[in-house]
Amino acid sequence: MLKAITTVTCLTIVFLYCFLLILTYPYVCWIKYRPSDVLSNFEPSSDALLVPQFRRICSKNSQINLMPVPSNILFSTRTKFIRLPSKIQIQTKSSYSFPVSFISSNASFILSIDFPSDIEPNHFYPELAIDESYQLNITSSHRASLTAQTYAGIIRGLSTFEQLQNEDQLPIPLSIFDRPRFPWRGLMLDVSRHFIPYEILLQTVDYMQLVKLNVLHLHLSDDQAFRFQSKEYPNLHDSHRFYTQIQMKNLVEYARIRAIRVVPEFDVPAHTGSWFVGYPQLASTGKDSYELIQTWGVHNATMDVTREEIYDFLEKFFFEVTQIFPDEYFHIGGDECVPYEWMESEHIRKFIDENKLVDHQGLQGYFTKRIEKILTKLNRMCFVFFSYSIHYFLFFFVQVK
């Protein structure tokens, strides 16, 4: 009899324990594993987030629509749902302003932003592989906090918050830990073939910020047009549809405060038909005049890379460009270099033989190394599309070192 009572008592205790655990564990889980407010402890290790046997209880698949999907989203199963207001008030320890449109000093919802005091947004430029991680906590219907180690991290967190404002039912308390999977998340715009008005470029940067893209790659020259205003060589750019240096400076600054880099591309030694309209002496053919090519495709126009004047010209022009674009990367195209004009030129074939370059690919390699030295002197990294064989379209992407 005593044994039966003891068994019943033990089973009752176990039942009550399990019942209380089911009731309280979501809250215990949230409190125990909730995001730390310590900046140095942004993302908890995956094995520490939840005890495996209670993972299903303490966490569930998020239906929150975010792009890109954050590294980790945490929320308790015991939640309530809110809709974030369209206007919020931001509190920081400094007087910095942030490039978002949803700030109002009269709003009741408060987002507290915390980042190291030594960060200077006014002197910040988003270098490759900069820390963009952040931690966003929404703890109630009127308060949230955002922490990051860098200005770029704060911008990424604000973009996530802006996306969350579109959620009709947002579960709280909610915590997001995020860091990018890829350090280079770029958008390339071929403004040489398809001119895009300056105002649209600014809008494009706004949308890039929203979805956390961080590199705007501007393809500024090709056979069809040259879009960058050069004061050193004023006959280079298209006389009707081009970007002034002031516009490009303003675009770089507009992107910078949104933690977006702007990488310029000027195609050489091929795709250079537009260069020859104003400066035919750069071409391999010796022709006195050129016209802009009106059709899409791969064309024969190539620079005469055997002449020293070419490198003097490019060094002066590249210096001018680097005064507008501060990014460490400088794209020189390099792809689809059709060797027809080189192989038709007697003095270019002689140069290949005398310098033991073997063929046109060796000549292009010689040119690329010369350009890389020029850009290194200008504190830039040479970025190249390189085509070993245009006939088989074997294109690959290399970084000249």
Short mmCIF file of C-alpha atoms in Angstrom, two decimals:
data_model
loop_
_atom_site.label_atom_id
_atom_site.label_comp_id
_atom_site.label_asym_id
_atom_site.label_seq_id
_atom_site.Cartn_x
_atom_site.Cartn_y
_atom_site.Cartn_z
CA MET A 1 0.00 0.00 0.00
CA LEU A 2 2.78 2.36 1.02
CA LYS A 3 4.64 1.47 -2.15
CA ALA A 4 1.59 2.32 -4.28
CA ILE A 5 1.13 5.68 -2.53
CA THR A 6 4.79 6.48 -3.05
CA THR A 7 4.51 5.64 -6.73
CA VAL A 8 1.38 7.81 -7.14
CA THR A 9 3.08 10.67 -5.26
CA CYS A 10 6.16 10.48 -7.46
CA LEU A 11 4.07 10.39 -10.64
CA THR A 12 2.04 13.37 -9.39
CA ILE A 13 5.21 15.36 -8.69
CA VAL A 14 6.60 14.51 -12.12
CA PHE A 15 3.30 15.49 -13.76
CA LEU A 16 3.16 18.82 -11.91
CA TYR A 17 6.79 19.51 -12.77
CA CYS A 18 6.20 18.88 -16.46
CA PHE A 19 3.00 20.92 -16.40
CA LEU A 20 4.75 23.90 -14.81
CA LEU A 21 7.67 23.52 -17.18
CA ILE A 22 5.37 23.64 -20.20
CA LEU A 23 3.72 26.77 -18.82
CA THR A 24 6.88 28.62 -17.85
CA TYR A 25 9.64 27.36 -20.11
CA PRO A 26 8.97 29.74 -23.02
CA TYR A 27 9.49 32.64 -20.66
CA VAL A 28 12.47 31.01 -18.97
CA CYS A 29 13.93 30.25 -22.38
CA TRP A 30 13.47 33.82 -23.52
CA ILE A 31 14.97 35.34 -20.39
CA LYS A 32 17.86 32.91 -20.21
CA TYR A 33 18.78 33.08 -23.86
CA ARG A 34 17.54 36.53 -24.71
CA PRO A 35 20.03 38.75 -26.55
CA SER A 36 22.72 40.24 -24.39
CA ASP A 37 22.98 43.98 -24.17
CA VAL A 38 26.75 43.65 -24.24
CA LEU A 39 28.07 44.81 -27.60
CA SER A 40 30.85 42.23 -27.64
CA ASN A 41 28.36 39.37 -27.45
CA PHE A 42 26.18 39.93 -30.48
CA GLU A 43 25.28 36.50 -31.72
CA PRO A 44 24.96 33.58 -29.31
CA SER A 45 26.41 30.31 -30.52
CA SER A 46 23.85 28.10 -32.20
CA ASP A 47 24.25 25.36 -29.60
CA ALA A 48 23.53 27.78 -26.76
CA LEU A 49 20.34 29.25 -28.15
CA LEU A 50 18.00 26.50 -27.03
CA VAL A 51 18.22 23.24 -25.19
CA PRO A 52 17.64 20.70 -28.03
CA GLN A 53 14.67 18.94 -26.47
CA PHE A 54 12.85 22.26 -25.98
CA ARG A 55 13.84 23.84 -29.29
CA ARG A 56 10.35 23.30 -30.72
CA ILE A 57 8.74 24.88 -27.67
CA CYS A 58 10.99 27.91 -27.42
CA SER A 59 11.32 28.73 -31.06
CA LYS A 60 9.24 28.32 -34.17
CA ASN A 61 9.67 29.10 -37.82
CA SER A 62 9.34 32.80 -38.36
CA GLN A 63 6.76 34.09 -40.80
CA ILE A 64 8.40 37.50 -40.79
CA ASN A 65 9.15 38.77 -44.29
CA LEU A 66 12.68 40.13 -44.39
CA MET A 67 15.13 40.38 -47.27
CA PRO A 68 17.73 39.06 -46.90
CA VAL A 69 16.74 36.64 -44.15
CA PRO A 70 18.69 37.51 -40.96
CA SER A 71 21.20 35.13 -39.39
CA ASN A 72 18.96 34.47 -36.37
CA ILE A 73 15.45 35.46 -35.33
CA LEU A 74 14.35 34.74 -31.78
CA PHE A 75 10.96 35.13 -30.21
CA SER A 76 9.00 33.40 -27.50
CA THR A 77 5.97 31.27 -28.21
CA ARG A 78 4.18 33.39 -25.62
CA THR A 79 3.90 36.50 -27.71
CA LYS A 80 1.55 39.27 -28.56
CA PHE A 81 1.30 40.87 -31.96
CA ILE A 82 1.72 44.52 -32.88
CA ARG A 83 2.15 46.70 -35.92
CA LEU A 84 5.08 49.08 -35.80
CA PRO A 85 4.16 52.75 -36.34
CA SER A 86 5.21 54.53 -39.52
CA LYS A 87 7.02 57.21 -37.51
CA ILE A 88 9.34 56.63 -34.58
CA GLN A 89 11.64 58.62 -32.34
CA ILE A 90 15.33 57.74 -32.22
CA GLN A 91 17.43 58.14 -29.10
CA THR A 92 21.24 58.08 -29.18
CA LYS A 93 24.09 59.26 -26.98
CA SER A 94 25.19 61.58 -29.78
CA SER A 95 23.59 64.04 -32.16
CA TYR A 96 24.16 61.96 -35.29
CA SER A 97 21.39 61.85 -37.86
CA PHE A 98 20.61 58.75 -39.88
CA PRO A 99 19.45 58.50 -43.53
CA VAL A 100 15.95 57.16 -42.91
CA SER A 101 12.57 58.75 -43.54
CA PHE A 102 10.59 57.35 -40.61
CA ILE A 103 11.98 59.57 -37.84
CA SER A 104 9.80 62.04 -35.96
CA SER A 105 10.62 63.84 -32.73
CA ASN A 106 6.95 63.67 -31.67
CA ALA A 107 6.52 59.91 -32.10
CA SER A 108 5.66 57.81 -29.06
CA PHE A 109 7.61 54.72 -30.21
CA ILE A 110 11.27 54.99 -29.20
CA LEU A 111 14.19 53.19 -30.86
CA SER A 112 17.35 53.42 -28.76
CA ILE A 113 20.54 53.20 -30.83
CA ASP A 114 23.80 52.27 -29.16
CA PHE A 115 27.22 52.01 -30.79
CA PRO A 116 30.79 52.77 -29.71
CA SER A 117 31.47 56.42 -28.98
CA ASP A 118 34.60 56.50 -31.14
CA ILE A 119 32.62 55.97 -34.35
CA GLU A 120 32.62 59.06 -36.57
CA PRO A 121 29.93 58.71 -39.28
CA ASN A 122 31.11 61.91 -40.96
CA HIS A 123 34.54 60.37 -41.59
CA PHE A 124 33.35 56.86 -42.33
CA TYR A 125 33.79 55.03 -45.63
CA PRO A 126 32.46 51.44 -45.96
CA GLU A 127 35.47 49.31 -46.81
CA LEU A 128 35.23 45.74 -48.07
CA ALA A 129 34.43 43.21 -45.30
CA ILE A 130 33.61 45.87 -42.71
CA ASP A 131 31.64 44.58 -39.73
CA GLU A 132 27.94 45.03 -40.63
CA SER A 133 26.49 42.94 -37.81
CA TYR A 134 23.77 44.28 -35.56
CA GLN A 135 21.30 43.25 -32.87
CA LEU A 136 17.72 44.51 -32.94
CA ASN A 137 15.41 43.97 -29.94
CA ILE A 138 11.73 44.91 -30.02
CA THR A 139 10.58 44.49 -26.45
CA SER A 140 7.19 46.18 -26.34
CA SER A 141 4.62 48.05 -28.41
CA HIS A 142 6.42 51.32 -27.84
CA ARG A 143 10.10 50.53 -27.43
CA ALA A 144 13.02 48.85 -29.25
CA SER A 145 16.81 48.90 -29.16
CA LEU A 146 19.50 48.60 -31.83
CA THR A 147 23.16 47.93 -31.13
CA ALA A 148 26.15 47.52 -33.44
CA GLN A 149 29.90 47.78 -33.44
CA THR A 150 30.01 50.02 -36.53
CA TYR A 151 28.05 52.72 -38.30
CA ALA A 152 27.41 50.24 -41.14
CA GLY A 153 25.84 47.84 -38.67
CA ILE A 154 23.48 50.54 -37.46
CA ILE A 155 22.42 51.30 -41.04
CA ARG A 156 21.72 47.61 -41.70
CA GLY A 157 19.67 47.38 -38.50
CA LEU A 158 17.64 50.43 -39.47
CA SER A 159 16.91 48.81 -42.83
CA THR A 160 15.59 45.72 -41.04
CA PHE A 161 13.42 47.90 -38.81
CA GLU A 162 12.02 49.70 -41.88
CA GLN A 163 11.09 46.37 -43.44
CA LEU A 164 9.42 45.27 -40.20
CA GLN A 165 7.20 48.35 -40.38
CA ASN A 166 5.39 46.62 -43.23
CA GLU A 167 4.43 43.64 -41.08
CA ASP A 168 0.74 43.62 -40.14
CA GLN A 169 1.35 41.28 -37.21
CA LEU A 170 4.78 41.43 -35.66
CA PRO A 171 5.38 39.06 -32.72
CA ILE A 172 7.00 40.58 -29.64
CA PRO A 173 9.21 40.28 -27.74
CA LEU A 174 11.42 39.81 -30.80
CA SER A 175 15.17 39.76 -31.26
CA ILE A 176 17.18 39.67 -34.48
CA PHE A 177 20.87 38.87 -34.70
CA ASP A 178 22.27 39.50 -38.15
CA ARG A 179 25.52 39.63 -40.04
CA PRO A 180 26.01 39.33 -43.81
CA ARG A 181 26.97 36.06 -45.43
CA PHE A 182 28.71 37.83 -48.31
CA PRO A 183 30.90 40.93 -47.81
CA TRP A 184 30.38 42.09 -51.42
CA ARG A 185 26.69 42.44 -52.27
CA GLY A 186 26.63 44.51 -55.41
CA LEU A 187 24.39 45.95 -58.07
CA MET A 188 25.93 46.76 -61.45
CA LEU A 189 24.35 49.45 -63.61
CA ASP A 190 25.39 49.69 -67.26
CA VAL A 191 24.80 53.43 -67.61
CA SER A 192 27.11 53.58 -70.62
CA ARG A 193 24.71 51.71 -72.89
CA HIS A 194 21.54 52.69 -71.03
CA PHE A 195 21.76 56.15 -69.53
CA ILE A 196 20.02 56.43 -66.16
CA PRO A 197 19.13 59.94 -64.92
CA TYR A 198 21.02 61.09 -61.84
CA GLU A 199 17.85 61.31 -59.74
CA ILE A 200 17.07 57.66 -60.49
CA LEU A 201 20.57 56.69 -59.36
CA LEU A 202 19.82 58.29 -55.99
CA GLN A 203 16.54 56.38 -55.73
CA THR A 204 18.39 53.19 -56.63
CA VAL A 205 20.79 53.78 -53.73
CA ASP A 206 17.78 54.16 -51.40
CA TYR A 207 16.44 50.77 -52.46
CA MET A 208 19.89 49.21 -52.17
CA GLN A 209 20.05 50.44 -48.59
CA LEU A 210 16.64 48.92 -47.83
CA VAL A 211 17.67 45.41 -48.95
CA LYS A 212 21.23 45.76 -47.60
CA LEU A 213 23.18 45.78 -50.86
CA ASN A 214 26.51 47.49 -50.26
CA VAL A 215 28.28 48.04 -53.61
CA LEU A 216 27.06 50.17 -56.53
CA HIS A 217 29.12 49.20 -59.58
CA LEU A 218 28.87 51.92 -62.25
CA HIS A 219 29.80 50.88 -65.79
CA LEU A 220 30.60 54.36 -67.08
CA SER A 221 32.19 53.75 -70.49
CA ASP A 222 31.77 51.41 -73.44
CA ASP A 223 31.67 51.54 -77.24
CA GLN A 224 28.26 53.21 -77.14
CA ALA A 225 28.96 56.13 -74.78
CA PHE A 226 31.29 57.69 -72.21
CA ARG A 227 29.25 59.05 -69.27
CA PHE A 228 31.83 60.57 -66.91
CA GLN A 229 32.80 64.22 -67.25
CA SER A 230 36.57 64.54 -67.59
CA LYS A 231 38.09 67.98 -67.13
CA GLU A 232 41.52 66.64 -68.02
CA TYR A 233 40.22 65.28 -71.35
CA PRO A 234 36.99 67.21 -72.08
CA ASN A 235 36.35 65.47 -75.42
CA LEU A 236 35.90 62.10 -73.76
CA HIS A 237 32.38 62.28 -72.41
CA ASP A 238 29.12 62.29 -74.30
CA SER A 239 28.15 65.92 -74.90
CA HIS A 240 24.46 65.39 -74.13
CA ARG A 241 23.95 62.65 -71.60
CA PHE A 242 26.66 62.39 -68.98
CA TYR A 243 27.26 62.82 -65.26
CA THR A 244 29.14 65.86 -64.04
CA GLN A 245 31.90 65.45 -61.49
CA ILE A 246 29.75 67.27 -58.95
CA GLN A 247 26.94 64.77 -59.51
CA MET A 248 29.32 61.84 -59.06
CA LYS A 249 30.77 63.35 -55.88
CA ASN A 250 27.27 63.84 -54.52
CA LEU A 251 26.30 60.28 -55.47
CA VAL A 252 29.34 58.87 -53.68
CA GLU A 253 28.48 60.89 -50.56
CA TYR A 254 24.81 59.92 -50.75
CA ALA A 255 25.82 56.26 -50.94
CA ARG A 256 28.50 56.61 -48.24
CA ILE A 257 26.11 57.73 -45.53
CA ARG A 258 24.00 54.68 -46.41
CA ALA A 259 27.08 52.44 -46.00
CA ILE A 260 27.25 51.74 -49.74
CA ARG A 261 30.44 51.82 -51.79
CA VAL A 262 30.57 53.12 -55.36
CA VAL A 263 32.99 51.32 -57.68
CA PRO A 264 33.68 52.93 -61.09
CA GLU A 265 34.36 50.92 -64.26
CA PHE A 266 36.09 52.28 -67.36
CA ASP A 267 36.63 49.60 -69.99
CA VAL A 268 40.13 49.21 -71.47
CA PRO A 269 41.74 48.16 -73.78
CA ALA A 270 38.61 47.02 -75.65
CA HIS A 271 35.05 48.40 -75.55
CA THR A 272 36.72 51.77 -76.15
CA GLY A 273 34.97 53.06 -79.28
CA SER A 274 33.59 56.06 -77.36
CA TRP A 275 37.12 57.06 -76.27
CA PHE A 276 38.20 57.33 -79.92
CA VAL A 277 35.45 59.78 -80.91
CA GLY A 278 37.30 62.58 -79.12
CA TYR A 279 40.78 61.05 -79.09
CA PRO A 280 41.30 58.87 -82.21
CA GLN A 281 45.06 58.79 -81.56
CA LEU A 282 44.42 56.21 -78.83
CA ALA A 283 43.16 53.62 -81.33
CA SER A 284 45.08 50.79 -82.97
CA THR A 285 43.94 51.53 -86.53
CA GLY A 286 45.42 54.99 -87.17
CA LYS A 287 42.03 56.29 -88.35
CA ASP A 288 41.46 60.06 -88.04
CA SER A 289 37.83 59.91 -86.91
CA TYR A 290 35.39 57.66 -85.12
CA GLU A 291 31.66 57.71 -84.42
CA LEU A 292 29.76 56.25 -81.51
CA ILE A 293 28.65 52.68 -82.10
CA GLN A 294 24.87 52.49 -82.13
CA THR A 295 24.44 48.72 -81.83
CA TRP A 296 24.90 46.32 -78.95
CA GLY A 297 27.54 43.60 -79.12
CA VAL A 298 31.28 42.94 -79.13
CA HIS A 299 33.18 45.25 -81.49
CA ASN A 300 36.74 45.51 -82.76
CA ALA A 301 37.76 48.91 -81.36
CA THR A 302 40.90 48.50 -79.22
CA MET A 303 43.57 50.79 -77.84
CA ASP A 304 47.11 50.64 -79.20
CA VAL A 305 48.68 49.39 -75.99
CA THR A 306 52.19 49.32 -77.46
CA ARG A 307 52.55 53.11 -77.28
CA GLU A 308 53.78 54.91 -74.15
CA GLU A 309 51.41 57.81 -74.81
CA ILE A 310 48.52 55.49 -73.94
CA TYR A 311 49.82 54.92 -70.42
CA ASP A 312 50.51 58.63 -69.87
CA PHE A 313 46.95 59.38 -70.98
CA LEU A 314 45.41 56.72 -68.75
CA GLU A 315 47.47 57.66 -65.70
CA LYS A 316 46.29 61.28 -65.87
CA PHE A 317 42.70 60.21 -66.44
CA PHE A 318 42.70 57.57 -63.69
CA PHE A 319 44.15 60.10 -61.26
CA GLU A 320 41.24 62.39 -62.06
CA VAL A 321 38.76 59.56 -61.46
CA THR A 322 40.28 58.63 -58.09
CA GLN A 323 39.69 62.18 -56.87
CA ILE A 324 35.95 61.55 -57.30
CA PHE A 325 35.65 57.88 -56.30
CA PRO A 326 37.44 57.06 -53.01
CA ASP A 327 36.82 53.30 -53.12
CA GLU A 328 39.94 51.14 -53.06
CA TYR A 329 38.69 49.12 -56.06
CA PHE A 330 38.92 50.40 -59.62
CA HIS A 331 37.41 48.36 -62.45
CA ILE A 332 39.11 48.45 -65.86
CA GLY A 333 36.84 46.07 -67.78
CA GLY A 334 39.33 43.94 -69.69
CA ASP A 335 36.83 41.51 -71.19
CA GLU A 336 35.99 40.65 -74.81
CA CYS A 337 39.19 42.09 -76.26
CA VAL A 338 38.88 41.12 -79.92
CA PRO A 339 42.45 40.90 -81.32
CA TYR A 340 41.50 41.75 -84.92
CA GLU A 341 42.93 45.29 -84.97
CA TRP A 342 46.06 44.23 -83.10
CA MET A 343 46.78 41.38 -85.49
CA GLU A 344 46.14 43.61 -88.51
CA SER A 345 48.75 46.12 -87.31
CA GLU A 346 52.33 45.45 -88.40
CA HIS A 347 53.94 47.47 -85.61
CA ILE A 348 51.78 45.78 -82.94
CA ARG A 349 52.73 42.30 -84.22
CA LYS A 350 56.38 43.40 -84.19
CA PHE A 351 55.99 44.61 -80.56
CA ILE A 352 54.58 41.19 -79.56
CA ASP A 353 57.54 39.40 -81.16
CA GLU A 354 60.21 41.73 -79.77
CA ASN A 355 58.85 41.47 -76.23
CA LYS A 356 58.28 37.71 -76.50
CA LEU A 357 54.60 38.06 -75.62
CA VAL A 358 53.66 35.12 -77.89
CA ASP A 359 50.21 36.34 -78.95
CA HIS A 360 47.42 38.84 -78.33
CA GLN A 361 46.67 37.32 -74.92
CA GLY A 362 50.25 37.97 -73.88
CA LEU A 363 49.89 41.54 -75.11
CA GLN A 364 46.76 42.06 -73.05
CA GLY A 365 48.52 40.59 -70.02
CA TYR A 366 51.36 43.08 -70.58
CA PHE A 367 48.86 45.94 -70.73
CA THR A 368 46.98 44.79 -67.63
CA LYS A 369 50.18 44.61 -65.58
CA ARG A 370 51.11 48.14 -66.67
CA ILE A 371 47.69 49.45 -65.67
CA GLU A 372 47.86 47.58 -62.37
CA LYS A 373 51.12 49.40 -61.55
CA ILE A 374 49.52 52.75 -62.36
CA LEU A 375 46.54 52.04 -60.11
CA THR A 376 48.76 50.74 -57.31
CA LYS A 377 50.60 54.06 -57.40
CA LEU A 378 47.19 55.70 -56.99
CA ASN A 379 46.41 53.43 -54.00
CA ARG A 380 43.82 51.45 -55.91
CA MET A 381 43.21 47.75 -56.43
CA CYS A 382 42.89 46.83 -60.10
CA PHE A 383 39.68 44.91 -60.81
CA VAL A 384 39.40 43.03 -64.11
CA PHE A 385 37.04 40.96 -66.21
CA PHE A 386 39.37 38.78 -68.24
CA SER A 387 38.52 36.67 -71.31
CA TYR A 388 41.05 34.05 -72.26
CA SER A 389 39.10 32.96 -75.32
CA ILE A 390 36.24 35.00 -76.63
CA HIS A 391 35.46 32.28 -79.19
CA TYR A 392 34.43 29.86 -76.45
CA PHE A 393 33.14 32.50 -74.05
CA LEU A 394 35.41 31.29 -71.28
CA PHE A 395 35.00 34.30 -69.03
CA PHE A 396 36.23 34.43 -65.51
CA PHE A 397 36.67 37.06 -62.90
CA VAL A 398 40.16 37.83 -61.58
CA GLN A 399 41.65 40.28 -59.19
CA VAL A 400 45.09 41.41 -60.27
CA LYS A 401 47.58 41.20 -57.43
#
